Amino acid sequence: MQATLTLAFFACLALFCVIIIRIIYLQTANGKSYAKQVLSQMTYQNTTIPYKRGDIVDAKGTTLATSIDVYNVVLDCKALKKQSGLKGYEDIISSTGEYVHKYFPDIDEDAVAKAVKKNPNSQYKVLARKESYEKMKAFSDFSETDEGKAGVAGIWFEKEYQRSYPYPTLASQLIGFVASGNTGVTGLESEYNSILNGTDGRSFGYQNEDNSEENNVIEPVNGNTIQTSIDVMTQQTVNQAILKFNKKMAKAAGNHKNGSVNTAALVMNPNNGQIYAMATYPTFSLDDPRNLSGVDLDKDEKDMTDEEKLDALNNLWQNYTVSHTYEPGSTFKPFTIAAGFETGTLKKTDTFMCDGGQSFPGDVYVRCESHHGIETVRKALMDSCNDALMQIGKKVGPENFANYQHLFGFGQKTGIDLPGEPRTASLLYSEKQLAAQPINLATNAFGQNFNTTMVQLASGFCSLINGGNLYKPTVVSRIEDDSGNTVSQTQPELLKKTVSKSTSDTLRSYLKSVVTGGTGVTAQVKGYSIGGKTGTAEKQPRNKHNYLVSFIGFAPVENPKLLVYVVVDVPNAVDQAHSKYAQEIAHDIFKTLLPYYNIEKEKTDSKKEK
């Protein structure tokens, strides 16, 4: 018996050693293959949880851009096929297709059956994308009923976010839009893309052979919200004034074209650089940004090449107030006068003789709009006299003129927090060029033969009327996280001092005279103290006789709180050279905004009225 037990023990031990050796061999030789087989028998779940892109809101919290919930209808063919094989569920594939079609009509009734037949082991087949929350909720509620439980299987919903614009045509170029993948294309959506975007979360886990679940969830991090200095009411006022003008001009011209090639306006706070409104026309809908129906095209869209369509869209999407350069015309004249006062080359008592223009070498004659006769500095601005400004420019001199152009910010980027601002340094004459060709200095002095942008000129002009402070223009005032906590706040950034308070006070007085009795009377709003300057610039090439007309104004004169700048690029009229087109728009804007911003009317002398 003892011998038998000993023999059996060693036999078992030998067999056990053989098994161990075999297991080690299998693990070494085929371990990866067996591991894959085991893993394939487990049920895995790996789902992306999308983040929500941050909102864009106005200064009062009104939503300008947001992300709304949408849902993809997903079919799990494997689960549906498994369910259909159970007793009493023979027709569940057919009934699932029937009910899916009932609640989501865009999905064919036989789509479910086709998907199961084509790829029965698929666990992710998208039947429809971006369905509304209401449809998803209705279907989910049905699937919880007794009838739904008996008739539906293998359907689940994948949540996504879709960008939505409550005011789709309001400040379109400023706000911008989003392409697939949450990529901002233009405007704030592009400039603040990384701040608006967040990080996807993930839910992952598996069900092992014991049917126990192992789940892990990494929550998504939603994007930040940006609060702008834009005011919806102000923006709507500007949009309506521009649209009214364009409709009026098109009707008067009796053609299908808009009121101008481009009409643009901006409203800003002259004391800190904040932008309240920014509008460009023609505009587009942020819900349908590739629609060219509102654009004056040289030929029908159907006849355009893809490249021509893309060029047309890029022009439509560009923010004219930031991206386009042009010759400013007479709105630049206050800068020339300011340079004269600051350098001491010009005195308030100086007078100039306007005899209709001046001659330059090469038999070139630069004319003035009229023969104004004797002009004081104030009267030169009121009459917008080119002849007087050419003489003032000569007194200032090439060196001072070039230095002050740069001091006011011309030829430099303003640094505004919007995309597309161009470099304009190459669009100015150097001191050497101004000295070598007297005509360059003469024409520059009244705003021709060099280029600027609207935001560049407006920022510099603010410094003329606010005491000499040049601020960086801004659109975003604050950034908040998903919980409403402030991440960062934009403070007014003083870039430089441009003119003295005394020069600023004098210029405001002169510019008030322009509106009360000069070329800017059309912009006047009865009862309010408004100052401003008109502009009429003949575009290149000169022989085409196309004009860009403008008006830049502010109120109240004594303590400016609001600046309005309007540009009408090539008015749709035979006689284009009238700044009244821009003044009409500015007048309508001022008329609504002055009481809205609680700007008091000008006090009058009761004795004088009697």
Coordinates of C-alpha atoms in Angstrom, one line a residue:
M1 CA 0.0 0.0 0.0
Q2 CA 2.8 2.5 0.9
A3 CA 4.6 1.7 -2.3
T4 CA 1.4 2.2 -4.3
L5 CA 0.7 5.6 -2.7
T6 CA 4.3 6.7 -3.3
L7 CA 4.1 5.7 -6.9
A8 CA 0.8 7.5 -7.3
F9 CA 2.2 10.7 -5.6
F10 CA 5.2 10.9 -8.0
A11 CA 3.0 10.2 -11.0
C12 CA 0.7 13.1 -10.0
L13 CA 3.6 15.3 -9.4
A14 CA 5.1 14.4 -12.8
L15 CA 1.8 15.1 -14.5
F16 CA 1.5 18.4 -12.6
C17 CA 5.0 19.4 -13.8
V18 CA 4.0 18.5 -17.3
I19 CA 0.9 20.7 -17.1
I20 CA 2.9 23.6 -15.7
I21 CA 5.5 23.3 -18.4
R22 CA 2.7 23.2 -21.0
I23 CA 1.1 26.3 -19.6
I24 CA 4.4 28.1 -19.6
Y25 CA 4.9 27.1 -23.2
L26 CA 1.4 28.2 -24.3
Q27 CA 1.8 31.5 -22.5
T28 CA 5.1 32.2 -24.1
A29 CA 4.2 30.9 -27.6
N30 CA 0.5 31.9 -27.9
G31 CA -0.2 34.2 -25.0
K32 CA -1.1 37.2 -27.1
S33 CA -3.5 35.2 -29.3
Y34 CA -5.3 33.7 -26.3
A35 CA -5.5 37.1 -24.7
K36 CA -7.2 38.5 -27.8
Q37 CA -9.7 35.7 -27.8
V38 CA -10.6 36.4 -24.1
L39 CA -10.9 40.1 -24.6
S40 CA -13.1 39.6 -27.7
Q41 CA -15.6 37.7 -25.5
M42 CA -15.9 40.7 -23.2
T43 CA -18.3 43.6 -23.9
Y44 CA -16.5 46.9 -24.1
Q45 CA -17.8 50.4 -23.8
N46 CA -15.8 53.4 -25.0
T47 CA -17.9 56.5 -25.5
T48 CA -16.8 60.1 -26.1
I49 CA -18.6 62.6 -24.0
P50 CA -18.5 65.9 -26.0
Y51 CA -17.7 69.2 -24.4
K52 CA -19.9 72.2 -24.8
R53 CA -18.3 75.1 -26.6
G54 CA -18.5 78.4 -24.7
D55 CA -21.1 81.1 -25.4
I56 CA -20.5 84.5 -26.8
V57 CA -22.6 87.1 -25.0
D58 CA -23.1 90.9 -25.2
A59 CA -22.3 93.4 -22.5
K60 CA -25.6 92.7 -20.7
G61 CA -25.4 89.0 -21.0
T62 CA -27.6 88.5 -24.0
T63 CA -26.6 85.4 -25.9
L64 CA -25.1 86.0 -29.3
A65 CA -23.7 82.5 -29.9
T66 CA -24.3 79.3 -28.0
S67 CA -24.3 75.5 -28.4
I68 CA -27.5 73.5 -28.2
D69 CA -28.1 69.8 -27.6
V70 CA -28.6 67.6 -30.6
Y71 CA -28.6 63.8 -30.8
N72 CA -27.4 61.1 -33.2
V73 CA -29.7 58.1 -33.6
V74 CA -27.4 55.1 -33.2
L75 CA -28.3 51.4 -33.9
D76 CA -26.5 48.5 -32.1
C77 CA -27.0 45.8 -34.7
K78 CA -25.4 43.1 -32.4
A79 CA -27.7 43.8 -29.5
L80 CA -30.8 44.0 -31.8
K81 CA -30.0 40.7 -33.5
K82 CA -29.4 39.1 -30.1
Q83 CA -32.7 40.4 -28.8
S84 CA -34.6 39.3 -32.0
G85 CA -33.5 35.7 -31.4
L86 CA -35.2 35.5 -28.0
K87 CA -38.6 34.0 -27.7
G88 CA -41.4 36.4 -28.5
Y89 CA -39.2 38.9 -30.3
E90 CA -39.2 37.4 -33.8
D91 CA -40.5 40.7 -35.4
I92 CA -38.5 43.1 -33.3
I93 CA -36.2 44.1 -36.1
S94 CA -39.2 45.1 -38.3
S95 CA -41.0 46.8 -35.4
T96 CA -37.9 48.7 -34.4
G97 CA -37.5 50.0 -38.0
E98 CA -41.2 51.0 -38.0
Y99 CA -41.1 53.0 -34.8
V100 CA -37.8 54.6 -35.7
H101 CA -39.3 55.8 -38.9
K102 CA -42.4 57.0 -37.1
Y103 CA -40.5 59.3 -34.7
F104 CA -37.7 60.1 -37.2
P105 CA -39.3 60.4 -40.7
D106 CA -36.0 61.0 -42.4
I107 CA -34.9 57.4 -41.6
D108 CA -36.3 54.8 -44.0
E109 CA -38.5 52.2 -42.4
D110 CA -36.3 49.4 -43.8
A111 CA -33.0 51.1 -42.7
V112 CA -32.8 49.1 -39.5
A113 CA -33.2 45.7 -41.3
K114 CA -30.7 46.7 -44.0
A115 CA -28.1 47.7 -41.4
V116 CA -28.5 44.4 -39.4
K117 CA -28.3 42.4 -42.6
K118 CA -25.2 44.2 -43.9
N119 CA -23.2 44.2 -40.7
P120 CA -24.9 42.1 -38.0
N121 CA -22.0 42.5 -35.5
S122 CA -21.8 46.3 -35.7
Q123 CA -22.5 48.1 -32.4
Y124 CA -22.3 51.6 -33.8
K125 CA -24.4 52.5 -36.9
V126 CA -25.6 56.1 -37.1
L127 CA -29.0 56.2 -38.6
A128 CA -29.5 60.0 -38.4
R129 CA -27.5 63.0 -37.2
K130 CA -28.3 66.1 -35.2
E131 CA -31.9 65.3 -34.3
S132 CA -33.7 67.6 -31.9
Y133 CA -34.0 67.1 -28.2
E134 CA -37.8 67.0 -28.6
K135 CA -37.8 64.1 -31.0
M136 CA -35.2 62.2 -28.9
K137 CA -37.3 62.7 -25.8
A138 CA -40.5 61.6 -27.5
F139 CA -38.9 58.4 -28.7
S140 CA -37.3 57.7 -25.4
D141 CA -40.6 58.1 -23.5
F142 CA -42.2 55.7 -26.0
S143 CA -39.5 53.1 -25.5
E144 CA -40.2 53.1 -21.8
T145 CA -43.8 52.0 -22.3
D146 CA -44.9 48.4 -22.4
E147 CA -45.5 48.7 -26.2
G148 CA -42.1 50.3 -26.6
K149 CA -40.3 47.7 -24.6
A150 CA -41.9 45.0 -26.7
G151 CA -41.3 46.6 -30.0
V152 CA -37.9 48.5 -29.9
A153 CA -34.4 47.3 -29.2
G154 CA -30.8 48.3 -30.0
I155 CA -31.5 52.0 -30.4
W156 CA -29.6 54.6 -28.3
F157 CA -28.8 58.3 -28.6
E158 CA -25.4 60.0 -28.8
K159 CA -25.3 63.5 -27.6
E160 CA -23.6 66.3 -29.5
Y161 CA -23.7 70.1 -29.6
Q162 CA -24.6 72.3 -32.5
R163 CA -23.7 76.0 -32.7
S164 CA -26.7 78.3 -32.7
Y165 CA -27.0 82.0 -33.2
P166 CA -30.1 83.7 -31.7
Y167 CA -29.5 86.8 -33.9
P168 CA -28.1 85.2 -37.1
T169 CA -27.7 88.4 -39.1
L170 CA -26.6 90.7 -36.2
A171 CA -22.9 91.5 -36.3
S172 CA -22.2 88.5 -38.5
Q173 CA -18.7 89.5 -39.5
L174 CA -17.9 90.4 -35.9
I175 CA -19.1 87.2 -34.3
G176 CA -18.1 84.8 -37.1
F177 CA -19.2 81.2 -37.4
V178 CA -18.0 77.6 -36.7
A179 CA -17.1 74.9 -39.2
S180 CA -17.1 71.1 -38.4
G181 CA -14.9 70.1 -35.5
N182 CA -15.7 73.2 -33.6
T183 CA -13.3 75.3 -35.6
G184 CA -14.0 79.0 -35.7
V185 CA -13.8 80.4 -39.2
T186 CA -14.1 84.1 -38.8
G187 CA -14.7 86.8 -36.2
L188 CA -14.7 86.1 -32.5
E189 CA -15.3 82.5 -33.2
S190 CA -11.9 82.3 -34.8
E191 CA -10.0 84.8 -32.7
Y192 CA -11.0 83.1 -29.4
N193 CA -11.4 79.5 -30.8
S194 CA -9.1 77.9 -28.2
I195 CA -10.8 79.7 -25.3
L196 CA -14.3 78.8 -26.5
N197 CA -13.4 75.2 -27.0
G198 CA -13.1 72.7 -24.2
T199 CA -11.9 69.1 -23.8
D200 CA -14.0 66.0 -24.6
G201 CA -14.7 63.5 -21.8
R202 CA -14.8 59.8 -22.1
S203 CA -16.8 56.9 -20.6
F204 CA -15.0 53.5 -20.8
G205 CA -15.3 50.1 -19.3
Y206 CA -16.2 46.5 -19.9
Q207 CA -18.4 43.6 -18.8
N208 CA -16.3 40.5 -18.0
E209 CA -17.2 36.8 -18.0
D210 CA -18.8 37.1 -14.6
N211 CA -21.1 39.8 -15.9
S212 CA -19.6 42.3 -13.5
E213 CA -19.1 45.8 -14.9
E214 CA -16.0 47.9 -14.6
N215 CA -16.7 51.5 -15.6
N216 CA -14.7 54.7 -15.6
V217 CA -15.8 58.2 -16.6
I218 CA -13.7 61.3 -17.3
E219 CA -16.0 64.2 -17.4
P220 CA -15.7 66.8 -20.3
V221 CA -14.3 70.2 -19.6
N222 CA -16.7 72.8 -21.3
G223 CA -15.3 75.8 -23.0
N224 CA -15.2 79.3 -21.5
T225 CA -17.7 82.0 -22.2
I226 CA -16.6 85.3 -23.6
Q227 CA -18.5 88.5 -22.7
T228 CA -18.1 91.3 -25.2
S229 CA -18.5 95.0 -25.0
I230 CA -21.1 94.7 -27.8
D231 CA -24.6 95.9 -26.9
V232 CA -27.4 94.2 -28.8
M233 CA -29.6 97.3 -28.8
T234 CA -26.7 99.4 -30.2
Q235 CA -25.9 96.8 -32.8
Q236 CA -29.5 96.6 -33.9
T237 CA -29.7 100.3 -34.2
V238 CA -26.6 100.4 -36.4
N239 CA -27.9 97.5 -38.6
Q240 CA -31.3 99.1 -39.1
A241 CA -29.8 102.5 -40.1
I242 CA -27.4 100.8 -42.6
L243 CA -30.2 98.6 -44.0
K244 CA -32.6 101.6 -44.3
F245 CA -29.9 103.5 -46.3
N246 CA -29.2 100.7 -48.6
K247 CA -32.9 100.1 -49.4
K248 CA -33.4 103.8 -50.0
M249 CA -30.4 104.1 -52.3
A250 CA -31.3 101.0 -54.3
K251 CA -34.8 102.2 -54.8
A252 CA -33.7 105.6 -55.9
A253 CA -31.2 104.1 -58.4
G254 CA -33.9 101.8 -59.8
N255 CA -31.6 98.8 -60.0
H256 CA -31.0 95.5 -58.2
K257 CA -27.8 96.6 -56.5
N258 CA -27.3 97.5 -52.9
G259 CA -27.0 101.1 -51.7
S260 CA -23.2 100.8 -52.0
V261 CA -20.4 98.3 -52.6
N262 CA -19.8 98.4 -48.9
T263 CA -21.5 100.2 -46.0
A264 CA -19.9 100.0 -42.6
A265 CA -20.2 101.6 -39.2
L266 CA -18.8 101.2 -35.7
V267 CA -19.7 102.7 -32.4
M268 CA -17.2 102.9 -29.6
N269 CA -16.5 104.5 -26.2
P270 CA -13.8 107.2 -26.8
N271 CA -12.6 107.0 -23.3
N272 CA -11.5 103.3 -23.1
G273 CA -11.5 101.8 -26.6
Q274 CA -14.5 99.5 -26.1
I275 CA -16.5 98.7 -29.2
Y276 CA -20.3 98.9 -28.7
A277 CA -21.3 97.9 -32.3
M278 CA -19.6 97.0 -35.5
A279 CA -21.6 96.4 -38.7
T280 CA -20.8 95.6 -42.3
Y281 CA -23.2 95.5 -45.3
P282 CA -23.9 93.4 -47.3
T283 CA -24.1 90.9 -44.5
F284 CA -25.0 87.2 -44.2
S285 CA -26.8 84.8 -41.9
L286 CA -24.6 82.9 -39.4
D287 CA -27.0 80.0 -39.8
D288 CA -26.3 79.9 -43.6
P289 CA -22.9 81.6 -44.1
R290 CA -22.4 80.2 -47.6
N291 CA -25.5 81.8 -49.1
L292 CA -24.5 84.6 -51.6
S293 CA -28.1 85.7 -52.3
G294 CA -27.5 89.2 -50.7
V295 CA -24.4 90.0 -52.6
D296 CA -24.1 92.0 -55.8
L297 CA -22.3 89.5 -58.1
D298 CA -20.7 90.3 -61.5
K299 CA -22.4 87.1 -62.8
D300 CA -24.9 84.5 -61.7
E301 CA -23.7 82.2 -59.0
K302 CA -24.4 79.1 -61.1
D303 CA -22.0 80.4 -63.7
M304 CA -19.2 81.0 -61.1
T305 CA -16.2 78.7 -60.6
D306 CA -15.5 77.3 -57.2
E307 CA -12.6 79.8 -56.9
E308 CA -14.9 82.7 -57.7
K309 CA -17.5 81.6 -55.2
L310 CA -14.8 81.3 -52.5
D311 CA -13.5 84.8 -53.3
A312 CA -17.0 86.1 -53.1
L313 CA -17.6 84.4 -49.7
N314 CA -14.3 85.6 -48.3
N315 CA -15.2 89.2 -49.2
L316 CA -18.6 88.7 -47.6
W317 CA -17.2 87.2 -44.4
Q318 CA -14.5 89.9 -44.0
N319 CA -15.2 92.6 -41.3
Y320 CA -14.8 95.8 -43.3
T321 CA -14.2 97.9 -40.3
V322 CA -11.1 95.9 -39.4
S323 CA -9.8 94.3 -42.6
H324 CA -10.3 96.9 -45.5
T325 CA -7.9 99.7 -46.2
Y326 CA -8.9 102.9 -47.9
E327 CA -8.0 106.5 -48.3
P328 CA -9.8 108.3 -45.4
G329 CA -10.2 111.7 -47.1
S330 CA -11.2 114.7 -45.0
T331 CA -11.8 112.8 -41.8
F332 CA -8.0 112.9 -41.5
K333 CA -7.9 116.7 -41.5
P334 CA -8.2 117.1 -37.7
F335 CA -5.0 115.0 -37.3
T336 CA -3.1 117.4 -39.6
I337 CA -4.3 120.4 -37.6
A338 CA -3.5 118.7 -34.3
A339 CA 0.0 118.0 -35.5
G340 CA 0.3 121.7 -36.3
F341 CA -0.8 122.8 -32.9
E342 CA 1.3 120.3 -31.0
T343 CA 4.5 121.2 -32.9
G344 CA 3.8 125.0 -32.7
T345 CA 3.9 125.3 -36.5
L346 CA 0.2 126.3 -36.5
K347 CA -1.5 128.9 -34.5
K348 CA -5.3 129.4 -33.9
T349 CA -4.9 132.9 -35.4
D350 CA -3.4 131.7 -38.7
T351 CA -5.4 132.4 -41.9
F352 CA -5.1 130.9 -45.4
M353 CA -6.2 131.9 -48.8
C354 CA -8.2 129.4 -50.8
D355 CA -8.2 130.3 -54.4
G356 CA -9.4 126.9 -55.6
G357 CA -6.3 124.7 -55.4
Q358 CA -2.5 124.5 -55.8
S359 CA -0.1 123.7 -58.6
F360 CA 2.8 121.2 -58.2
P361 CA 5.8 120.3 -60.4
G362 CA 5.0 118.1 -63.4
D363 CA 2.1 120.4 -64.3
V364 CA -0.1 118.8 -61.6
Y365 CA -3.0 120.8 -60.2
V366 CA -4.7 119.7 -57.0
R367 CA -8.0 121.4 -56.6
C368 CA -10.3 122.3 -53.7
E369 CA -14.0 121.7 -53.8
S370 CA -14.6 125.5 -53.9
H371 CA -13.0 129.0 -53.9
H372 CA -13.4 129.6 -50.1
G373 CA -11.4 132.8 -49.9
I374 CA -9.8 133.7 -46.5
E375 CA -10.0 130.7 -44.2
T376 CA -9.3 130.5 -40.5
V377 CA -8.3 127.2 -39.0
R378 CA -11.8 126.6 -37.6
K379 CA -13.3 127.7 -41.0
A380 CA -11.0 125.4 -42.9
L381 CA -12.4 122.4 -41.0
M382 CA -16.0 123.7 -41.3
D383 CA -15.6 124.1 -45.1
S384 CA -13.4 121.0 -45.4
C385 CA -11.0 123.2 -47.4
N386 CA -8.3 121.2 -49.2
D387 CA -6.4 124.2 -50.2
A388 CA -6.0 125.5 -46.6
L389 CA -5.0 122.0 -45.4
M390 CA -2.3 121.8 -48.1
Q391 CA -0.9 125.0 -46.8
I392 CA -1.2 123.8 -43.2
G393 CA 0.6 120.5 -44.2
K394 CA 3.4 122.6 -45.6
K395 CA 3.8 124.5 -42.4
V396 CA 3.9 121.3 -40.3
G397 CA 6.6 119.9 -42.6
P398 CA 7.5 116.3 -43.7
E399 CA 9.3 115.4 -40.4
N400 CA 6.6 116.5 -38.1
F401 CA 3.9 115.1 -40.3
A402 CA 5.5 111.6 -40.5
N403 CA 6.2 111.6 -36.8
Y404 CA 2.6 112.4 -35.9
Q405 CA 1.1 110.0 -38.3
H406 CA 2.9 107.3 -36.4
L407 CA 2.1 108.8 -33.1
F408 CA -1.6 108.7 -33.9
G409 CA -1.3 105.0 -34.8
F410 CA -1.4 105.1 -38.6
G411 CA 0.7 102.5 -40.3
Q412 CA 0.5 100.2 -37.3
K413 CA -1.9 97.5 -36.2
T414 CA -4.2 98.7 -33.4
G415 CA -4.1 95.2 -31.8
I416 CA -7.9 94.8 -31.7
D417 CA -8.9 91.3 -30.6
L418 CA -10.4 90.4 -34.0
P419 CA -8.8 88.5 -36.9
G420 CA -7.9 90.0 -40.3
E421 CA -6.3 93.4 -39.3
P422 CA -3.8 94.2 -42.0
R423 CA -0.4 95.8 -41.8
T424 CA -0.5 99.4 -43.2
A425 CA 3.1 100.5 -42.7
S426 CA 3.8 100.2 -46.4
L427 CA 0.7 102.3 -47.2
L428 CA 2.2 105.5 -45.8
Y429 CA 4.8 107.8 -47.2
S430 CA 8.1 108.1 -45.3
E431 CA 9.5 111.4 -44.3
K432 CA 12.0 111.2 -47.1
Q433 CA 9.2 110.6 -49.7
L434 CA 7.1 113.5 -48.3
A435 CA 10.1 115.8 -48.6
A436 CA 11.1 114.6 -52.0
Q437 CA 7.6 115.1 -53.5
P438 CA 5.7 118.1 -52.1
I439 CA 2.5 116.8 -53.7
N440 CA 2.7 113.8 -51.4
L441 CA 2.7 115.9 -48.3
A442 CA 0.0 118.2 -49.7
T443 CA -2.4 115.4 -50.5
N444 CA -1.7 113.5 -47.3
A445 CA -2.5 116.6 -45.3
F446 CA -6.2 116.3 -46.4
G447 CA -6.4 112.5 -46.3
Q448 CA -5.6 111.2 -49.8
N449 CA -2.8 109.0 -51.2
F450 CA -2.3 106.9 -48.1
N451 CA -4.5 104.2 -46.6
T452 CA -5.9 103.4 -43.2
T453 CA -8.6 101.1 -41.7
M454 CA -11.8 102.2 -39.9
V455 CA -10.7 100.9 -36.5
Q456 CA -7.3 102.6 -36.9
L457 CA -8.7 106.0 -37.7
A458 CA -11.5 105.7 -35.1
S459 CA -8.9 104.9 -32.4
G460 CA -6.7 107.8 -33.3
F461 CA -9.7 110.1 -33.6
C462 CA -10.8 109.1 -30.0
S463 CA -7.4 110.4 -28.8
L464 CA -8.1 113.8 -30.4
I465 CA -11.3 114.3 -28.5
N466 CA -10.7 112.6 -25.2
G467 CA -7.7 114.7 -24.1
G468 CA -5.0 112.9 -26.0
N469 CA -5.2 109.2 -24.8
L470 CA -4.8 106.6 -27.5
Y471 CA -6.4 103.3 -26.2
K472 CA -6.2 99.9 -27.7
P473 CA -9.6 99.0 -29.2
T474 CA -11.2 95.9 -27.7
V475 CA -14.3 93.8 -28.2
V476 CA -14.0 91.2 -25.4
S477 CA -14.4 92.5 -21.9
R478 CA -14.4 89.4 -19.8
I479 CA -13.8 85.6 -20.0
E480 CA -15.8 83.3 -17.7
D481 CA -15.5 79.5 -17.1
D482 CA -18.5 77.1 -17.3
S483 CA -19.4 77.9 -13.7
G484 CA -19.5 81.6 -14.2
N485 CA -16.2 82.4 -12.5
T486 CA -14.1 85.2 -14.0
V487 CA -11.0 83.8 -15.8
S488 CA -9.8 87.1 -17.0
Q489 CA -11.0 90.7 -17.4
T490 CA -9.9 93.2 -20.0
Q491 CA -8.7 96.5 -18.6
P492 CA -8.5 99.6 -20.8
E493 CA -5.0 99.7 -22.3
L494 CA -3.5 103.2 -22.8
L495 CA -1.0 102.9 -25.6
K496 CA 0.3 106.4 -25.7
K497 CA -0.4 110.1 -25.4
T498 CA -0.9 111.9 -28.6
V499 CA -2.0 115.5 -28.0
S500 CA -2.3 117.9 -25.1
K501 CA -5.6 118.6 -23.4
S502 CA -5.6 122.2 -24.8
T503 CA -5.3 120.9 -28.4
S504 CA -8.1 118.3 -27.7
D505 CA -10.4 121.0 -26.3
T506 CA -9.7 123.3 -29.3
L507 CA -10.4 120.5 -31.8
R508 CA -13.7 119.5 -30.1
S509 CA -14.8 123.1 -30.4
Y510 CA -13.8 123.2 -34.1
L511 CA -15.5 119.9 -34.8
K512 CA -18.7 121.1 -33.2
S513 CA -18.7 124.0 -35.7
V514 CA -18.5 121.5 -38.5
V515 CA -21.8 120.0 -37.4
T516 CA -23.6 123.1 -36.4
G517 CA -22.6 125.2 -39.5
G518 CA -20.2 123.4 -41.7
T519 CA -20.2 120.3 -44.0
G520 CA -21.6 118.0 -41.3
V521 CA -25.0 119.6 -40.6
T522 CA -26.9 116.6 -41.9
A523 CA -25.6 114.6 -39.0
Q524 CA -27.0 117.0 -36.4
V525 CA -29.6 115.8 -34.0
K526 CA -31.7 118.6 -32.6
G527 CA -31.0 119.5 -29.0
Y528 CA -27.8 117.6 -28.7
S529 CA -24.2 118.7 -28.7
I530 CA -22.5 116.8 -31.5
G531 CA -19.1 117.3 -33.2
G532 CA -17.6 115.5 -36.2
K533 CA -15.9 115.6 -39.5
T534 CA -17.0 114.6 -43.0
G535 CA -14.9 112.8 -45.6
T536 CA -15.1 112.5 -49.4
A537 CA -12.2 110.6 -50.9
E538 CA -11.9 109.9 -54.7
K539 CA -10.8 106.3 -55.1
Q540 CA -8.0 104.9 -57.3
P541 CA -8.0 104.9 -60.2
R542 CA -9.0 108.5 -60.3
N543 CA -10.4 108.4 -63.8
K544 CA -13.2 106.1 -62.6
H545 CA -14.7 108.8 -60.5
N546 CA -15.7 106.4 -57.7
Y547 CA -15.8 107.8 -54.1
L548 CA -15.7 106.7 -50.6
V549 CA -17.7 109.0 -48.3
S550 CA -17.7 109.0 -44.5
F551 CA -18.6 110.8 -41.3
I552 CA -17.0 110.4 -37.9
G553 CA -18.8 112.1 -35.0
F554 CA -19.0 112.2 -31.2
A555 CA -21.3 113.4 -28.4
P556 CA -21.5 115.3 -26.2
V557 CA -18.9 117.7 -27.4
E558 CA -17.9 118.8 -23.9
N559 CA -17.4 115.3 -22.5
P560 CA -17.5 112.7 -25.3
K561 CA -19.1 109.4 -24.4
L562 CA -20.0 108.0 -27.8
L563 CA -18.2 107.9 -31.1
V564 CA -19.9 106.9 -34.3
Y565 CA -18.0 106.3 -37.6
V566 CA -19.7 105.5 -40.9
V567 CA -18.2 104.7 -44.2
V568 CA -20.1 104.4 -47.5
D569 CA -17.8 102.8 -50.1
V570 CA -19.0 103.7 -53.7
P571 CA -22.6 104.9 -53.2
N572 CA -25.1 103.5 -55.7
A573 CA -25.7 106.9 -57.3
V574 CA -24.6 108.9 -60.3
D575 CA -23.3 111.7 -58.2
Q576 CA -21.3 109.9 -55.4
A577 CA -19.2 112.7 -54.0
H578 CA -21.4 113.7 -51.1
S579 CA -20.7 112.8 -47.5
K580 CA -24.4 113.3 -46.7
Y581 CA -24.9 109.6 -47.5
A582 CA -22.7 108.7 -44.5
Q583 CA -24.2 111.6 -42.4
E584 CA -27.7 110.3 -42.9
I585 CA -26.8 107.0 -41.4
A586 CA -24.9 108.6 -38.5
H587 CA -27.8 110.9 -37.9
D588 CA -30.2 107.9 -37.5
I589 CA -27.7 106.2 -35.2
F590 CA -27.2 109.2 -33.0
K591 CA -30.9 109.9 -32.9
T592 CA -31.6 106.5 -31.2
L593 CA -28.5 106.0 -29.2
L594 CA -28.1 109.4 -27.5
P595 CA -31.2 109.0 -25.3
Y596 CA -30.4 105.3 -24.9
Y597 CA -27.0 106.1 -23.4
N598 CA -28.6 108.8 -21.2
I599 CA -26.7 111.6 -22.9
E600 CA -28.4 114.8 -21.9
K601 CA -29.5 117.4 -24.4
E602 CA -27.5 120.6 -24.7
K603 CA -28.5 123.3 -22.3
T604 CA -29.8 126.4 -24.0
D605 CA -29.7 130.1 -22.9
S606 CA -33.4 130.9 -22.2
K607 CA -32.7 134.7 -22.6
K608 CA -31.2 134.0 -26.0
E609 CA -34.3 132.0 -27.0
K610 CA -36.6 134.8 -26.1

